[in-house]
């Protein structure tokens, strides 16, 4: 199938026919990952984002938050 790049506001885009989206089980609003491989743009379904609990599920130990010295106020900050 051939399609064309079209101007959409300040960007460009292509339209993907519904039958193709149905075949790969993608729907409107689905997060996708774009990457370039030489002269190709590859579109893949993005991995679901993990929450903080999932990100640290394998962490063993105790986390100690470091104290950070941000220095003296440089403007009208309230400390």
PDB file of C-alpha atoms in Angstrom:
ATOM      1  CA  UNK A   1       0.000   0.000   0.000  1.00  0.00           C
ATOM      2  CA  UNK A   2       1.223   3.504  -0.782  1.00  0.00           C
ATOM      3  CA  UNK A   3       0.400   6.639   1.183  1.00  0.00           C
ATOM      4  CA  UNK A   4       1.691  10.207   1.310  1.00  0.00           C
ATOM      5  CA  UNK A   5       3.102  12.437   4.010  1.00  0.00           C
ATOM      6  CA  UNK A   6       0.613  15.211   4.795  1.00  0.00           C
ATOM      7  CA  UNK A   7       0.992  18.488   6.672  1.00  0.00           C
ATOM      8  CA  UNK A   8      -0.835  18.537  10.032  1.00  0.00           C
ATOM      9  CA  UNK A   9      -0.362  21.920  11.706  1.00  0.00           C
ATOM     10  CA  UNK A  10       3.369  22.406  12.271  1.00  0.00           C
ATOM     11  CA  UNK A  11       4.056  18.688  11.793  1.00  0.00           C
ATOM     12  CA  UNK A  12       3.664  16.064   9.126  1.00  0.00           C
ATOM     13  CA  UNK A  13       1.878  12.757   9.396  1.00  0.00           C
ATOM     14  CA  UNK A  14       0.584   9.708   7.601  1.00  0.00           C
ATOM     15  CA  UNK A  15      -2.787   8.019   7.902  1.00  0.00           C
ATOM     16  CA  UNK A  16      -2.889   4.318   8.727  1.00  0.00           C
ATOM     17  CA  UNK A  17      -5.947   2.504   7.365  1.00  0.00           C
ATOM     18  CA  UNK A  18      -8.260   0.919   9.930  1.00  0.00           C
ATOM     19  CA  UNK A  19      -7.876  -2.571   8.477  1.00  0.00           C
ATOM     20  CA  UNK A  20      -4.119  -2.388   9.165  1.00  0.00           C
ATOM     21  CA  UNK A  21      -4.657  -1.191  12.743  1.00  0.00           C
ATOM     22  CA  UNK A  22      -7.200  -3.977  13.283  1.00  0.00           C
ATOM     23  CA  UNK A  23      -4.696  -6.543  12.029  1.00  0.00           C
ATOM     24  CA  UNK A  24      -2.059  -5.515  14.596  1.00  0.00           C
ATOM     25  CA  UNK A  25      -4.703  -4.894  17.306  1.00  0.00           C
ATOM     26  CA  UNK A  26      -3.898  -1.185  17.705  1.00  0.00           C
ATOM     27  CA  UNK A  27      -6.497   1.461  18.488  1.00  0.00           C
ATOM     28  CA  UNK A  28      -6.824   5.228  18.720  1.00  0.00           C
ATOM     29  CA  UNK A  29      -4.814   6.755  21.545  1.00  0.00           C
ATOM     30  CA  UNK A  30      -2.463   3.777  21.839  1.00  0.00           C
ATOM     31  CA  UNK A  31       1.135   4.750  22.764  1.00  0.00           C
ATOM     32  CA  UNK A  32       3.606   3.890  20.019  1.00  0.00           C
ATOM     33  CA  UNK A  33       7.399   3.856  19.825  1.00  0.00           C
ATOM     34  CA  UNK A  34       9.109   5.329  16.757  1.00  0.00           C
ATOM     35  CA  UNK A  35      12.689   4.529  15.831  1.00  0.00           C
ATOM     36  CA  UNK A  36      14.892   4.967  12.810  1.00  0.00           C
ATOM     37  CA  UNK A  37      16.816   2.115  11.201  1.00  0.00           C
ATOM     38  CA  UNK A  38      18.952   3.503   8.360  1.00  0.00           C
ATOM     39  CA  UNK A  39      16.373   4.917   5.916  1.00  0.00           C
ATOM     40  CA  UNK A  40      13.307   3.380   7.605  1.00  0.00           C
ATOM     41  CA  UNK A  41      10.951   4.597  10.301  1.00  0.00           C
ATOM     42  CA  UNK A  42       9.804   1.669  12.433  1.00  0.00           C
ATOM     43  CA  UNK A  43       6.563   1.979  14.416  1.00  0.00           C
ATOM     44  CA  UNK A  44       5.986  -0.420  17.296  1.00  0.00           C
ATOM     45  CA  UNK A  45       3.539  -0.652  20.166  1.00  0.00           C
ATOM     46  CA  UNK A  46       5.128   0.975  23.223  1.00  0.00           C
ATOM     47  CA  UNK A  47       5.683  -1.000  26.397  1.00  0.00           C
ATOM     48  CA  UNK A  48       3.269   0.069  29.134  1.00  0.00           C
ATOM     49  CA  UNK A  49       4.769   2.564  31.575  1.00  0.00           C
ATOM     50  CA  UNK A  50       5.616   1.124  34.963  1.00  0.00           C
ATOM     51  CA  UNK A  51       4.589   2.764  38.213  1.00  0.00           C
ATOM     52  CA  UNK A  52       7.062   3.407  41.034  1.00  0.00           C
ATOM     53  CA  UNK A  53       6.215   0.147  42.794  1.00  0.00           C
ATOM     54  CA  UNK A  54       6.866  -1.892  39.636  1.00  0.00           C
ATOM     55  CA  UNK A  55      10.108  -0.018  38.936  1.00  0.00           C
ATOM     56  CA  UNK A  56      11.520  -0.875  42.364  1.00  0.00           C
ATOM     57  CA  UNK A  57       9.978  -4.355  42.767  1.00  0.00           C
ATOM     58  CA  UNK A  58      13.409  -6.074  42.652  1.00  0.00           C
ATOM     59  CA  UNK A  59      15.169  -3.547  44.899  1.00  0.00           C
ATOM     60  CA  UNK A  60      16.667  -5.097  47.983  1.00  0.00           C
ATOM     61  CA  UNK A  61      17.881  -2.904  50.779  1.00  0.00           C
ATOM     62  CA  UNK A  62      16.834   0.303  52.395  1.00  0.00           C
ATOM     63  CA  UNK A  63      16.732   3.596  50.555  1.00  0.00           C
ATOM     64  CA  UNK A  64      18.182   6.581  52.391  1.00  0.00           C
ATOM     65  CA  UNK A  65      17.405   9.921  50.803  1.00  0.00           C
ATOM     66  CA  UNK A  66      20.533  12.067  50.485  1.00  0.00           C
ATOM     67  CA  UNK A  67      20.461  15.612  51.792  1.00  0.00           C
ATOM     68  CA  UNK A  68      21.157  18.122  49.045  1.00  0.00           C
ATOM     69  CA  UNK A  69      22.600  21.571  49.694  1.00  0.00           C
ATOM     70  CA  UNK A  70      21.048  23.856  47.098  1.00  0.00           C
ATOM     71  CA  UNK A  71      23.069  26.862  48.264  1.00  0.00           C
ATOM     72  CA  UNK A  72      21.830  30.304  49.179  1.00  0.00           C
ATOM     73  CA  UNK A  73      18.642  31.753  47.623  1.00  0.00           C
ATOM     74  CA  UNK A  74      19.386  33.504  44.331  1.00  0.00           C
ATOM     75  CA  UNK A  75      16.077  35.259  43.852  1.00  0.00           C
ATOM     76  CA  UNK A  76      12.832  35.615  45.771  1.00  0.00           C
ATOM     77  CA  UNK A  77      12.603  31.970  46.823  1.00  0.00           C
ATOM     78  CA  UNK A  78      11.104  31.235  50.211  1.00  0.00           C
ATOM     79  CA  UNK A  79      13.152  28.670  52.122  1.00  0.00           C
TER      80      UNK A  79
END
